[in-house]
Short mmCIF file of C-alpha atoms in Angstrom, two decimals:
data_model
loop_
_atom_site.label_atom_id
_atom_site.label_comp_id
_atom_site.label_asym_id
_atom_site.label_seq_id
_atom_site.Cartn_x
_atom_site.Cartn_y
_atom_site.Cartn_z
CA UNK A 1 0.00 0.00 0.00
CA UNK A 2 0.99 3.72 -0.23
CA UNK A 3 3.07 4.44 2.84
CA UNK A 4 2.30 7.82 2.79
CA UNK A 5 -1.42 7.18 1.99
CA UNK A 6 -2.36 3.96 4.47
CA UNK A 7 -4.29 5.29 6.99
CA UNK A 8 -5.19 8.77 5.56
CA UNK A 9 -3.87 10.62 8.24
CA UNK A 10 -5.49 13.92 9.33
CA UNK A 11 -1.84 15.31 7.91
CA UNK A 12 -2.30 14.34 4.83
CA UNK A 13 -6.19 14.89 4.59
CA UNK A 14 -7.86 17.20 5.35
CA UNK A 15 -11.05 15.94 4.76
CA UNK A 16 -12.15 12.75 4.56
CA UNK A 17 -15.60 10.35 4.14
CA UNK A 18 -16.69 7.79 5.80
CA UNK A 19 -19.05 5.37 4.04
CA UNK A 20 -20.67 2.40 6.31
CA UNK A 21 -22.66 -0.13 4.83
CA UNK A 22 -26.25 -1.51 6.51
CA UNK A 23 -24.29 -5.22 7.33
CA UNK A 24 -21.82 -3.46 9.37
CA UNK A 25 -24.18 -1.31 11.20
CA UNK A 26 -27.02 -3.47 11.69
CA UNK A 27 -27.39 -7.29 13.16
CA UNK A 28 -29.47 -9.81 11.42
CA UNK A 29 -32.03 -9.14 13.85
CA UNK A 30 -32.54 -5.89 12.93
CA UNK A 31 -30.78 -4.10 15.57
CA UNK A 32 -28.07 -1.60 15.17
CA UNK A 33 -24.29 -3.14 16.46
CA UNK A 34 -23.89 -0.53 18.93
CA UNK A 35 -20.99 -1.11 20.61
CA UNK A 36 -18.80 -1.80 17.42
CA UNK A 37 -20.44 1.83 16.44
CA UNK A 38 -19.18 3.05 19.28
CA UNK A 39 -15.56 2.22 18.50
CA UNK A 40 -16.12 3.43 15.25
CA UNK A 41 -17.62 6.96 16.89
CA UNK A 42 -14.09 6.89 18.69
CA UNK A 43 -12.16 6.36 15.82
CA UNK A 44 -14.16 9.82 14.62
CA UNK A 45 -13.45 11.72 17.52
CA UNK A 46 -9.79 11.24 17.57
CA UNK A 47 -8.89 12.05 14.06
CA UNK A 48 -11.29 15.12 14.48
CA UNK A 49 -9.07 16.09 17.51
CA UNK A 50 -6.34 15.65 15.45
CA UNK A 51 -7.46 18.11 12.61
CA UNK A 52 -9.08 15.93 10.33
CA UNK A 53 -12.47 16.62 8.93
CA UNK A 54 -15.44 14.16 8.77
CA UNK A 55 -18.50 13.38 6.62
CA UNK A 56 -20.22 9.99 7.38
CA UNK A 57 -22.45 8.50 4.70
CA UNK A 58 -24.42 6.05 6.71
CA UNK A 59 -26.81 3.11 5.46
CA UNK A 60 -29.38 1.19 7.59
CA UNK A 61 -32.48 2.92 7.68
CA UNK A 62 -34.21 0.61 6.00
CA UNK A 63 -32.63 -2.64 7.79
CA UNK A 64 -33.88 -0.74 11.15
CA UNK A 65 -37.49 0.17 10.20
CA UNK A 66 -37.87 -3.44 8.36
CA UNK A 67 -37.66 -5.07 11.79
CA UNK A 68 -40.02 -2.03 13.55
CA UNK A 69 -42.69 -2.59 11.05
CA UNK A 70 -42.41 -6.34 10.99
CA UNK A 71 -41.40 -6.49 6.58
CA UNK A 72 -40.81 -9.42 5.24
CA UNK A 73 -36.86 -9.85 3.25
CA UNK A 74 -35.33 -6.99 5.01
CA UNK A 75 -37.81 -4.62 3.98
CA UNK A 76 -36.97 -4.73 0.22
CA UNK A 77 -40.04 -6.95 -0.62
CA UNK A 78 -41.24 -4.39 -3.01
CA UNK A 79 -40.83 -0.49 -3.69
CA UNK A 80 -43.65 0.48 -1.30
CA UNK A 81 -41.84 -1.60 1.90
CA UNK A 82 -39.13 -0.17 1.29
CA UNK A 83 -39.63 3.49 1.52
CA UNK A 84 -41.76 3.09 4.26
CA UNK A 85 -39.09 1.24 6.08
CA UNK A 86 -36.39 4.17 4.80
CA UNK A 87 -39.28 6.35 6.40
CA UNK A 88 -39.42 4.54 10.01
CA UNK A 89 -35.77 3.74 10.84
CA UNK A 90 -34.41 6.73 9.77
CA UNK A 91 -35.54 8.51 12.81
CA UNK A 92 -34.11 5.45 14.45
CA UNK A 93 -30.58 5.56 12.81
CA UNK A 94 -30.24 9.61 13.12
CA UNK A 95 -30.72 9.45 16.87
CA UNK A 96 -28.21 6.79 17.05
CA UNK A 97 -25.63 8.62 15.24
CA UNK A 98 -26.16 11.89 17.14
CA UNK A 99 -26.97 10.31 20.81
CA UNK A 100 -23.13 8.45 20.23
CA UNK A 101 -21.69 11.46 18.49
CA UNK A 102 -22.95 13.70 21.43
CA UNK A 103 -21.18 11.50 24.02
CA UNK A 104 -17.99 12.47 22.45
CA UNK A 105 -18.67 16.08 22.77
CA UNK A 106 -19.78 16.22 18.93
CA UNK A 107 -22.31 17.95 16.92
CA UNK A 108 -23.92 15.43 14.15
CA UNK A 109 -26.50 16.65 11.19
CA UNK A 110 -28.57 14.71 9.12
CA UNK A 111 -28.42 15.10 5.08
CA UNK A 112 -30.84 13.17 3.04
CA UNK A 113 -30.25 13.07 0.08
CA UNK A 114 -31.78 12.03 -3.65
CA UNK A 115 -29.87 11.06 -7.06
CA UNK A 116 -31.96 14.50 -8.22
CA UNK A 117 -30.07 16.48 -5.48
CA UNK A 118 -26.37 15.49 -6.97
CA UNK A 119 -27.63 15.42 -10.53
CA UNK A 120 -29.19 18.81 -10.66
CA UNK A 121 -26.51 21.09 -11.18
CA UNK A 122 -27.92 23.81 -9.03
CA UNK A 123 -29.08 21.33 -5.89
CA UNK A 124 -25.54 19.75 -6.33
CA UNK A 125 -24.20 23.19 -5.63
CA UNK A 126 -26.72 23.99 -2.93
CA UNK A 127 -25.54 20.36 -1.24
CA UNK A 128 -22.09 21.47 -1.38
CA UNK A 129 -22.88 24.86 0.02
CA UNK A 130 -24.73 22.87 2.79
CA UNK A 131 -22.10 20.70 3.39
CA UNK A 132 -18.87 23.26 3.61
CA UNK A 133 -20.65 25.63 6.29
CA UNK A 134 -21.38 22.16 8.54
CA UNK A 135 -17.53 21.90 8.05
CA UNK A 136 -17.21 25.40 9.04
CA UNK A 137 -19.04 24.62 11.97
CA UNK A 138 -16.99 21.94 13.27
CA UNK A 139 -20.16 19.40 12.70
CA UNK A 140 -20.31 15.82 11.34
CA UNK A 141 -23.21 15.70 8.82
CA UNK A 142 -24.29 12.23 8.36
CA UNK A 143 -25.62 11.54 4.94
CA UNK A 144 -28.33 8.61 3.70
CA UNK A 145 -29.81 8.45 0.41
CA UNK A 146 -33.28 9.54 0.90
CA UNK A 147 -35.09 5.98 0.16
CA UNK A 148 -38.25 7.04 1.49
CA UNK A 149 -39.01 8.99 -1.82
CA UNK A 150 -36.72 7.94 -4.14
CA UNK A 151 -37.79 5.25 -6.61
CA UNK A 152 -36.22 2.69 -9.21
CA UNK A 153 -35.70 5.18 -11.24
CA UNK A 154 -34.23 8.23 -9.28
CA UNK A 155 -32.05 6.11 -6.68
CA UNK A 156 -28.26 5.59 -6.12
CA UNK A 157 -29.14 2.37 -4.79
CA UNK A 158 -26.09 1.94 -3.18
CA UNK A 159 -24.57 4.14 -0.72
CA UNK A 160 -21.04 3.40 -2.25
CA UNK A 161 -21.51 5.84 -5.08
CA UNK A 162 -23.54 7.86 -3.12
CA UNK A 163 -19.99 8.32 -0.72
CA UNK A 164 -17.96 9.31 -3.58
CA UNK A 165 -20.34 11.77 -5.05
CA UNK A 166 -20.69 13.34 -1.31
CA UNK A 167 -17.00 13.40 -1.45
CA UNK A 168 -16.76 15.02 -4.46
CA UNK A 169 -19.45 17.88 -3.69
CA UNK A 170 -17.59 18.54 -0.50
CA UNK A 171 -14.19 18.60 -1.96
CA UNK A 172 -13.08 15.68 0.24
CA UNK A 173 -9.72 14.47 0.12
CA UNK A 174 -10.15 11.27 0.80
CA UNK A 175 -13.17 8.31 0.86
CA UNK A 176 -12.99 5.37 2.79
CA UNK A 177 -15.85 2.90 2.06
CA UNK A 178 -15.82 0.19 5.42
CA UNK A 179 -16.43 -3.12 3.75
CA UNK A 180 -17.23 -6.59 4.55
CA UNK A 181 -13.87 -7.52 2.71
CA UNK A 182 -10.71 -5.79 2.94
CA UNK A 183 -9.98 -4.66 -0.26
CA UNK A 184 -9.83 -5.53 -4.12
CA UNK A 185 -8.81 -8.75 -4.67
CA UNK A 186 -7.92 -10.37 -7.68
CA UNK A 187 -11.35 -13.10 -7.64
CA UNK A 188 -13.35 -13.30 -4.88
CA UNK A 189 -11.89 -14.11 -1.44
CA UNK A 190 -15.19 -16.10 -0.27
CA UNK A 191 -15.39 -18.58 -2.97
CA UNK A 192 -11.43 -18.94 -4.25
CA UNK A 193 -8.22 -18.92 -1.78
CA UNK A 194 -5.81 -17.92 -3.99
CA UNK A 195 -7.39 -14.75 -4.20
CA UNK A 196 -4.81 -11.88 -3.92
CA UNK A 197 -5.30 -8.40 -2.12
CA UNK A 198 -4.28 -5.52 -4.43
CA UNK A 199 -3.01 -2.62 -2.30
CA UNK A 200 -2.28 0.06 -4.70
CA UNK A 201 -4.27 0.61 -7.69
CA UNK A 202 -2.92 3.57 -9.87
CA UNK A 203 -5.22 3.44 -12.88
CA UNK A 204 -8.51 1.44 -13.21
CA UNK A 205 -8.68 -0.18 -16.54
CA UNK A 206 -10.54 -3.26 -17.82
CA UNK A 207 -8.45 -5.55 -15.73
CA UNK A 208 -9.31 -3.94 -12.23
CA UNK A 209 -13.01 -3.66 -13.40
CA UNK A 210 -13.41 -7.50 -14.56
CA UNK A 211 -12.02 -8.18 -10.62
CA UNK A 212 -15.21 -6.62 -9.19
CA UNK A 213 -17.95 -9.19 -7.91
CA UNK A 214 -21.75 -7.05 -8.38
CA UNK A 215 -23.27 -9.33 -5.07
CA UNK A 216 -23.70 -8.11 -1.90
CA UNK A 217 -22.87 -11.17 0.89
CA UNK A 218 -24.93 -10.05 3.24
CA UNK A 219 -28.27 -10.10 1.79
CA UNK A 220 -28.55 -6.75 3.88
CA UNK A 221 -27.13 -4.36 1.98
CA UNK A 222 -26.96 -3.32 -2.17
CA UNK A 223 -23.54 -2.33 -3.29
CA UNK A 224 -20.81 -5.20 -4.14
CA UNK A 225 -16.92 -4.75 -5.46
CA UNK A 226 -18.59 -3.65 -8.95
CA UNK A 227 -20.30 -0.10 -7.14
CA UNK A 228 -16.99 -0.03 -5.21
CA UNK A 229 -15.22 0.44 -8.50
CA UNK A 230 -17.48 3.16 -9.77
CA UNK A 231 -17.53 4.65 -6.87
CA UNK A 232 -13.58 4.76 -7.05
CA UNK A 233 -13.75 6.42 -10.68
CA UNK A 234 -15.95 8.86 -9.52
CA UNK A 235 -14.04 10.11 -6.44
CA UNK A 236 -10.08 9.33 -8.10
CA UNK A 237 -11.81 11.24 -10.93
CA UNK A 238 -12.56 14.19 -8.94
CA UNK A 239 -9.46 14.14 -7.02
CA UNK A 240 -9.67 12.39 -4.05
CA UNK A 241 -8.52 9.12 -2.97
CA UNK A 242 -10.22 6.32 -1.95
CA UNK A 243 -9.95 3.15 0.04
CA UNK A 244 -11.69 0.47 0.75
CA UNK A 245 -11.30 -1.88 4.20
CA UNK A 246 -12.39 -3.98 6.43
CA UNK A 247 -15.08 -2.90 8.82
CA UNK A 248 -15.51 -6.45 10.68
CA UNK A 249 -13.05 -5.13 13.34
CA UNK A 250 -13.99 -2.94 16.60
CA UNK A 251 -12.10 0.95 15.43
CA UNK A 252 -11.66 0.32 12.08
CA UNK A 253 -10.00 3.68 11.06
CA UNK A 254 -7.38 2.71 13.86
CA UNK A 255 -7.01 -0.80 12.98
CA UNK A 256 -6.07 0.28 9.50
CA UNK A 257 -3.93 2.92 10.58
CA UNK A 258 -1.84 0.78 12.70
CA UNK A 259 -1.07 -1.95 9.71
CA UNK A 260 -4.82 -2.92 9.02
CA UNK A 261 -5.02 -3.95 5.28
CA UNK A 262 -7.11 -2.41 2.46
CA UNK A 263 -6.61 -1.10 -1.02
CA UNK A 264 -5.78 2.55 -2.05
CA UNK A 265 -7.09 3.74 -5.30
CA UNK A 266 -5.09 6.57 -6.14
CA UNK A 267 -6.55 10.24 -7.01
CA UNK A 268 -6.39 11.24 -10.76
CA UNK A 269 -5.20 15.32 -11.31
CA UNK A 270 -8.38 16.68 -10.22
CA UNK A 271 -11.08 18.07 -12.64
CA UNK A 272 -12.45 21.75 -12.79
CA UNK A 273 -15.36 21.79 -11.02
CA UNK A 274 -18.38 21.55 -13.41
CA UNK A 275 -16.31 19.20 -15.14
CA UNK A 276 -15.78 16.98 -12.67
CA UNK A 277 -19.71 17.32 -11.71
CA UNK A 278 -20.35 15.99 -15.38
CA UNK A 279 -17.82 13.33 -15.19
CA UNK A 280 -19.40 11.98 -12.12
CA UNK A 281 -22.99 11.98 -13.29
CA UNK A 282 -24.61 8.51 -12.91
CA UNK A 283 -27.49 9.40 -14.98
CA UNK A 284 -27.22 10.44 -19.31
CA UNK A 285 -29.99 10.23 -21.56
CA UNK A 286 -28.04 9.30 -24.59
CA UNK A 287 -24.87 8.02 -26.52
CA UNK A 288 -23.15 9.65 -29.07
CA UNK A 289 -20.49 7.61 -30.57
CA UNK A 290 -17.22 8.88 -32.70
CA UNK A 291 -14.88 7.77 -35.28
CA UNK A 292 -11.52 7.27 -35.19
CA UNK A 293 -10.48 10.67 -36.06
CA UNK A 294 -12.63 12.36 -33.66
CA UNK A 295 -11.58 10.40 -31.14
CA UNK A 296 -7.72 11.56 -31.57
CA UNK A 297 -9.28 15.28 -31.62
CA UNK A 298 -11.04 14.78 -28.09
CA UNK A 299 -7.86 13.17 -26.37
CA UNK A 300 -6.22 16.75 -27.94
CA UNK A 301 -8.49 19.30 -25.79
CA UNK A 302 -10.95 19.59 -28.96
CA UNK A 303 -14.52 20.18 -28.93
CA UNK A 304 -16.58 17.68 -30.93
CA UNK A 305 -17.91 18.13 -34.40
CA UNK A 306 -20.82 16.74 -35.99
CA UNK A 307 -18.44 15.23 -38.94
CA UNK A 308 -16.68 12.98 -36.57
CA UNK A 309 -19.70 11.23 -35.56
CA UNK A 310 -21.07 7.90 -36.54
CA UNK A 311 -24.39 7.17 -34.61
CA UNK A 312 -26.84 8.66 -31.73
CA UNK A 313 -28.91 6.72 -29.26
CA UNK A 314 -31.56 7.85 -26.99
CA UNK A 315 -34.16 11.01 -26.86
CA UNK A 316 -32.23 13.95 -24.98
CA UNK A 317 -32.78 18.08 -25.62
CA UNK A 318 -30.19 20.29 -25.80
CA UNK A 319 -28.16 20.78 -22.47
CA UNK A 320 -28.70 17.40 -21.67
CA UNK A 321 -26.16 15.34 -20.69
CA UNK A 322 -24.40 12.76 -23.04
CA UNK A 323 -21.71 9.84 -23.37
CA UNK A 324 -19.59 9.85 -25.66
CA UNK A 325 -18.42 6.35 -26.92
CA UNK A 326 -15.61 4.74 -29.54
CA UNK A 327 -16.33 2.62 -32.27
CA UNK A 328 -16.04 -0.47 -29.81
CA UNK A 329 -18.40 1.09 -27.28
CA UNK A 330 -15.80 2.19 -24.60
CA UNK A 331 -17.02 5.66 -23.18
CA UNK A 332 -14.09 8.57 -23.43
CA UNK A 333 -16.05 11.49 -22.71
CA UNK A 334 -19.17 13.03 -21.02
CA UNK A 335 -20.96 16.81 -21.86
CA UNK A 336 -23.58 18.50 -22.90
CA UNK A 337 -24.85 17.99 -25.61
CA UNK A 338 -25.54 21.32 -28.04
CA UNK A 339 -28.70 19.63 -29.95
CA UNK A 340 -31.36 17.76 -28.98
CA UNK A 341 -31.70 14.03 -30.46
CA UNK A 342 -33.55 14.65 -33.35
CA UNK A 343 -31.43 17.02 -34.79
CA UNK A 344 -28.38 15.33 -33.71
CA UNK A 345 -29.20 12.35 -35.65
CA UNK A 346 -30.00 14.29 -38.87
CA UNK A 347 -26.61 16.11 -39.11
CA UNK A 348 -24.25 13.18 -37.60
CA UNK A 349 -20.85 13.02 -40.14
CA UNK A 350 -21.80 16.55 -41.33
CA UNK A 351 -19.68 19.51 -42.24
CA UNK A 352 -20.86 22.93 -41.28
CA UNK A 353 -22.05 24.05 -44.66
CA UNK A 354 -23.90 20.65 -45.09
CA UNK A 355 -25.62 21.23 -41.74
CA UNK A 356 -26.77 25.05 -42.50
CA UNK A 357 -28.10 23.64 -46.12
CA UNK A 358 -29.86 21.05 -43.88
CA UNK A 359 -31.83 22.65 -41.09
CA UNK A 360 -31.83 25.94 -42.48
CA UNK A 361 -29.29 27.53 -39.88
CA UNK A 362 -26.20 26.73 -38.40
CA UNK A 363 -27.14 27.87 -34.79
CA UNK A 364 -24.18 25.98 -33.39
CA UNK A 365 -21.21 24.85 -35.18
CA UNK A 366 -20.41 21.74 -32.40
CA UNK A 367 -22.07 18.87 -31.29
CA UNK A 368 -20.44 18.94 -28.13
CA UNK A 369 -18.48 21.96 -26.72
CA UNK A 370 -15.17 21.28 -24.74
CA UNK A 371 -15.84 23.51 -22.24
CA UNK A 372 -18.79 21.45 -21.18
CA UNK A 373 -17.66 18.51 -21.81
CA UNK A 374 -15.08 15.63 -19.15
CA UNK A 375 -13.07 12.41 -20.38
CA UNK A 376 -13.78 9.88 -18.33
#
């Protein structure tokens, strides 16, 4: 692992996440694991004494009001069950947070949160706003998606991603998802024992994404290695590192910090803002994909013309947000897209002139500008 990394020291960052999944935080029975959450509340309160701020992105509300309202399969028998068990248990798993929290002297505030909220550009910024003056005031928000009105649809479903976009609008340094494994391996370390851990991961290509195993073992929870993964493009990609450990221990944070295992993936040169906002979108409403020649010219800084592209998928307007895709269907690039579908598809591999002899006017002369537009 990166020496200088393992642990994330309050030295090093400043600011730092804290993801805990609902199998960690919550028995089988439905009750929360108190007194391993109160190691973990320690753990908090030393690295805040030591400088370091915290943001904890916290599952289990629905886990907790399953077993109040008596749901059948952990509350996630259907849409309905579980947003009223979101509804229930997360008055339960708020007081927790802040009754433990308190008895270290700290302030806690609750965030809920919707897909909407980060994928809005203005809500985004109004969550960040939110989330730097709780900083300011020296108190530890503690975010959950907000299940009890988000739908199939409109959902993170896992609070993985959900940590890394959090970490992103609050220009963390650092995530640390707590896992019921202790890292990326190279297979899966419950079903094959020559599974290896992989500490450091610089760059994640095909290889590191075909190690990623999409189950969750618990049963409990929704996120497996492959959410870890995107989660750890989204944050690297926004300049923050992220790690991924075991929580199965009493004080995880210290545990890890005193030789602990887990696996750094390494921040990426962080993106301008809005571009890194765009790159970390989880929702697009269509694919634009390029030739060859365009996709040297976007790898060069360059905005993207209509003649370099070779098909359009999906119904989108203009300003909504695209992915842009090679001939083999690898994405390279998201933006916003300057047309809307229709009109997209009609002047695909067009030259300017061709495209004002076409719709009558050449309102704009790119498909997709570079200043509103992120590789990925």
């Amino acid at each position: 692992m990166t020496p200088s990394l393992s642990g994330f020291p309050p030295a090093l960052i400043r600011r730092l996440v804290i993801k805990i999944g609902s199998a960690l935080l919550v028995d089988a029975d439905g009750q929360v694991r108190e007194s391993w959450l109160r190691t973990l509340v320690d753990d908090i309160a030393a690295r805040k004494a030591a400088g370091q701020q915290i943001i904890v992105v916290s599952s289990g509300a629905i886990a907790l009001g399953a077993r109040r309202l008596k749901l059948p399969k952990g509350g996630r028998g259907s849409l309905e069950d579980a947003q009223a068990a979101a509804a229930t248990g997360q008055i339960a798993l708020s007081q927790c947070w802040a009754s433990l929290l308190q008895d270290r002297g700290i302030t806690a505030a609750q965030m809920l949160v919707t897909l909407d909220d980060l994928e809005h550009r203005r809500r985004y910024l109004n969550a960040s706003a939110t989330l730097e003056r709780l900083m300011a005031l020296d108190v530890v928000p503690v975010v959950n998606e907000n299940d009890s009105v988000a739908t199939a649809e409109i959902r993170f479903g896992d609070n993985d991603r959900l940590a890394a976009r959090i970490g992103q609008a609050a220009r963390a340094d650092a995530v640390v998802l707590l896992s019921d494994v202790d890292g990326l391996y190279t297979a899966n370390p419950h079903a094959n024992a020559d599974a290896m851990l992989i500490e450091t991961i610089e760059r994640i290509d095909a290889q590191i994404a075909a190690m990623a195993d999409s189950g969750s073992a618990s049963g409990m929870g929704s996120g497996g290695m492959t959410s870890k993964i995107e989660a750890a493009r989204i944050a690297t990609g926004a300049g923050a590192h992220l790690a991924i450990i075991s929580g199965k221990v009493d004080a995880p944070l210290s545990h890890w910090e005193n030789g602990g295992r887990g696996s750094i993936f390494v921040a990426a040169p962080a993106k301008r803002a809005r571009k890194g906002w765009l790159a970390g979108r989880l929702t697009v409403r269509g694919r634009i994909t390029v030739d060859a020649g365009a996709e040297r010219a976007l790898g060069k800084g360059n905005s993207l013309l209509p003649a370099g592209v070779s098909g359009v998928e999906g119904v989108f307007e203009r300003g909504d947000v695209v992915d842009i895709l090679t001939q083999d269907g690898r994405v390279i690039a998201r933006g916003l897209s300057e047309y809307d579908s229709a009109q997209a598809t009609r002047i695909i591999g067009k030259r300017s002139e061709d495209i004002a002899a076409l719709l009558g006017e050449l309102p704009r002369s790119v498909l997709v500008h570079r200043d509103h537009m992120a590789m990925v």
